[in-house]
GROMACS .gro file of C-alpha atoms in nm:
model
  155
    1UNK     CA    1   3.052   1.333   4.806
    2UNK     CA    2   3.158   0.973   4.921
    3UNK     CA    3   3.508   0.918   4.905
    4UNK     CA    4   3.595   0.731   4.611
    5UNK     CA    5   3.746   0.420   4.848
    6UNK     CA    6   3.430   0.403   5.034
    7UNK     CA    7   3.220   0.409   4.747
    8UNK     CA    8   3.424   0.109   4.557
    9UNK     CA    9   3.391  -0.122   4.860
   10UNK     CA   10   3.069  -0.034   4.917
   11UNK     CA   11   2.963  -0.100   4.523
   12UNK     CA   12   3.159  -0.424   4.571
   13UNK     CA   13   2.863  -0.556   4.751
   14UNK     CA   14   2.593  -0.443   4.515
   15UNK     CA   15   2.457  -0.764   4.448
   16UNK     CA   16   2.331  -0.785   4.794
   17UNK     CA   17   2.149  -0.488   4.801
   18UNK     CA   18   1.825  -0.576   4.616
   19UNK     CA   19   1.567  -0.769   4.779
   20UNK     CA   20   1.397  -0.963   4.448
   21UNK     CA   21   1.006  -0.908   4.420
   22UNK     CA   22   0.958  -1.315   4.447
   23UNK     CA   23   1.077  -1.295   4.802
   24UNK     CA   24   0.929  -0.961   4.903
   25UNK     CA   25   0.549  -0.985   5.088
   26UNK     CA   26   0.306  -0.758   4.831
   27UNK     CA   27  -0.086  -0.729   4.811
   28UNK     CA   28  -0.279  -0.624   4.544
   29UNK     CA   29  -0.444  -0.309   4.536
   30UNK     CA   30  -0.794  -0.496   4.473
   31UNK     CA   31  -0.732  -0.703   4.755
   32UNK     CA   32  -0.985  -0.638   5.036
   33UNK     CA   33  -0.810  -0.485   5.384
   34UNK     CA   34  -0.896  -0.796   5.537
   35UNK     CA   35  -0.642  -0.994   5.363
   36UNK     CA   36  -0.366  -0.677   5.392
   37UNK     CA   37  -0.447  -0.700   5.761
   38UNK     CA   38  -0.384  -1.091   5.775
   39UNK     CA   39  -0.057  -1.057   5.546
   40UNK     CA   40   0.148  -0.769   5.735
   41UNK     CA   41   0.036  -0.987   6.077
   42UNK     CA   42   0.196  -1.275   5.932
   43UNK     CA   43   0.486  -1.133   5.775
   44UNK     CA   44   0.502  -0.873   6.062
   45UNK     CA   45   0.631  -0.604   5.894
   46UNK     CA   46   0.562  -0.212   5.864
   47UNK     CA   47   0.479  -0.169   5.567
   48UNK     CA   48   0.445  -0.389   5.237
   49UNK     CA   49   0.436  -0.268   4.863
   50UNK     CA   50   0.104  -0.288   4.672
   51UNK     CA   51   0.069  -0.389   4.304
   52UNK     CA   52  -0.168  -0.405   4.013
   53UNK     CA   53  -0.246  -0.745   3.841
   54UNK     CA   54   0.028  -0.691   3.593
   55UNK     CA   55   0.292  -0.641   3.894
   56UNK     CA   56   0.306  -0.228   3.834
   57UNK     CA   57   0.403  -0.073   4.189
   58UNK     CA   58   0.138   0.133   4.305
   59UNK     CA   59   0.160   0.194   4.703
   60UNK     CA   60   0.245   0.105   4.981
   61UNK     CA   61   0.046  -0.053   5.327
   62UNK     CA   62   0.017  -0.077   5.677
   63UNK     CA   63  -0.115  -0.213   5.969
   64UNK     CA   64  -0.135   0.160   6.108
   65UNK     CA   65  -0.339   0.212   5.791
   66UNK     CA   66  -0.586  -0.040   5.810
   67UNK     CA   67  -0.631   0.045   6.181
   68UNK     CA   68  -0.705   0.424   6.083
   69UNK     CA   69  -0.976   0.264   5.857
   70UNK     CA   70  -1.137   0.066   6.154
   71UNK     CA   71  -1.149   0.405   6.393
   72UNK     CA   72  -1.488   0.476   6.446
   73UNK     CA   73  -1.707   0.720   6.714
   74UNK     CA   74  -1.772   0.422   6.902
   75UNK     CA   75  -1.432   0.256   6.946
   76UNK     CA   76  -1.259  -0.003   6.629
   77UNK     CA   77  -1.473  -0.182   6.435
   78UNK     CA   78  -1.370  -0.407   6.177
   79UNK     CA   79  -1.650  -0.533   6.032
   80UNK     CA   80  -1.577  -0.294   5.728
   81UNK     CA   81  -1.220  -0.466   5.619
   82UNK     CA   82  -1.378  -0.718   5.384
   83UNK     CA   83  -1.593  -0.393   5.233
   84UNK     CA   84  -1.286  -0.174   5.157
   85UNK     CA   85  -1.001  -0.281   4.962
   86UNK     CA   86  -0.643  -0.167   4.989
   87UNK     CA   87  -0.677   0.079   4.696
   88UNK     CA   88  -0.906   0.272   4.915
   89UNK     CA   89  -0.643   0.322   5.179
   90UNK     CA   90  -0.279   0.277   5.051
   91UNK     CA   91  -0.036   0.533   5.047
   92UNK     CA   92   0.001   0.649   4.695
   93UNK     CA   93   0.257   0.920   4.683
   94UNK     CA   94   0.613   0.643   4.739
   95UNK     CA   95   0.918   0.775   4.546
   96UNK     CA   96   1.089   0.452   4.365
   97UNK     CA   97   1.387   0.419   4.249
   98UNK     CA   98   1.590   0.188   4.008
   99UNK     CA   99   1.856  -0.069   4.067
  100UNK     CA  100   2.088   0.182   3.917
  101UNK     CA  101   2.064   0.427   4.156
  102UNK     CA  102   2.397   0.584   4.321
  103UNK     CA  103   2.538   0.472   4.676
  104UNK     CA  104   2.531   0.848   4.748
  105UNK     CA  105   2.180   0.882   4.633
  106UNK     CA  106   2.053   0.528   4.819
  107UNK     CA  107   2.229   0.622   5.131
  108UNK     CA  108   2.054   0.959   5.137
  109UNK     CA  109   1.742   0.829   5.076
  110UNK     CA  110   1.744   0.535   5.335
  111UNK     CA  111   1.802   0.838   5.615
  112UNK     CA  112   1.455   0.850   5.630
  113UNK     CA  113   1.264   0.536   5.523
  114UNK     CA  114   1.348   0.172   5.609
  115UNK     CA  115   1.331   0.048   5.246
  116UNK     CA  116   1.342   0.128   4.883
  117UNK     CA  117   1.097   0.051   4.636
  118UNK     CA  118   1.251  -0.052   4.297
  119UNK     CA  119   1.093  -0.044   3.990
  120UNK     CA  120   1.191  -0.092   3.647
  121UNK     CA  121   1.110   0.204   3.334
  122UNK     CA  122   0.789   0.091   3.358
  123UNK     CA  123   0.696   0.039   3.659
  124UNK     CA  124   0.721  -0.259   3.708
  125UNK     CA  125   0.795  -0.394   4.092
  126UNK     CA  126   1.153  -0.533   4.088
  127UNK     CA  127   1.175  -0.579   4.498
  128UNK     CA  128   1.308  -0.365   4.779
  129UNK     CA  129   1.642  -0.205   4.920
  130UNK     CA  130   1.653  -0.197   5.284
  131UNK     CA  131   1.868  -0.039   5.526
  132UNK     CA  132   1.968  -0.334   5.656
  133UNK     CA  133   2.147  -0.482   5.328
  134UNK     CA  134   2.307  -0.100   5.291
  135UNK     CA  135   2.412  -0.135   5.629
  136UNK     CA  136   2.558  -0.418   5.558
  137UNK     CA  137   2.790  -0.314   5.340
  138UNK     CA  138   2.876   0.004   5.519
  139UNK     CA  139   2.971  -0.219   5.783
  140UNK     CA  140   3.179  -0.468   5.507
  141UNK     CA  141   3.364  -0.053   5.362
  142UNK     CA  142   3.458   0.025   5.729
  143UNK     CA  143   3.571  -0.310   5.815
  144UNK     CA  144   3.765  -0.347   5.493
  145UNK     CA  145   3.884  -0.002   5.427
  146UNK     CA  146   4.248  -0.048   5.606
  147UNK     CA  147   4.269  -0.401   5.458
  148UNK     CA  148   4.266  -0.275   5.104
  149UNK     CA  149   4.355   0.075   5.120
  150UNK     CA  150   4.632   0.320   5.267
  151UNK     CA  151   4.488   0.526   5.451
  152UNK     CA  152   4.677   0.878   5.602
  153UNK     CA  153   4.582   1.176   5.763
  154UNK     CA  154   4.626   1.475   5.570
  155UNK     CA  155   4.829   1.768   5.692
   0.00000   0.00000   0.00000
């Protein structure tokens, strides 16, 4: 359990945690890999969320993917990126959460990925929470802690 100080400061900067969909890089799943390839070198991230037509979250993608895809017995070929689409080798199986989720639960959770799909009750791709903006405001709680708060060593 986070201590109840902590937790305030760090829910004081809530509003920064969410990453809005409009400003987040996203294929479509029926996109071919070609254009996923040319998107995350652009962007140059890991990975990037992928969506249906009507903006429901549906996977994720990345470079290390669409490089797995190109493997072949004879070295990488990539002739076969405008033949497959993303849909054919996304990762499917992304937990998502919603923008109501607990500090205690996000921090957990951000142990082991970079960033946090959101979604809304149905589905629908509402943007990302990263480490970086939770880090953030860890940084903002241990900075501000003593400023607003008594703090004493028990006995």
């Amino acid at each position: 359990m986070i201590a109840n100080a902590a937790e305030t400061l760090i829910e004081n900067q809530r509003e920064h945690f969410l990453i809005s969909a409009d400003k987040v890089a996203n294929v479509f799943e029926s996109n071919p890999l070609n254009h996923a390839f040319l998107v995350l070198t652009k962007v140059r991230y890991s990975k990037i969320p992928v969506l249906d037509n009507e903006q429901h979250f549906k996977g994720l993608i990345s470079l290390a993917m669409i490089t797995d895809s190109m493997l072949g017995l004879n070295g990488i070929d990539p002739t076969g990126l405008s033949e497959q689409t993303v849909a054919d080798v996304m990762q499917r199986d992304v937990p998502t959460v919603t923008n109501t989720e607990s500090v205690e639960e996000l921090l957990h959770l951000l142990v082991d990925q970079p960033f946090l799909v959101v979604t809304d009750q149905q589905n629908v791709f509402q943007g990302i929470i990263t480490r970086r903006e939770i880090m953030k405001a860890v940084n903002y709680m241990v900075h501000e802690l003593d400023h607003q708060y008594q703090i004493e060593k028990r006995k």
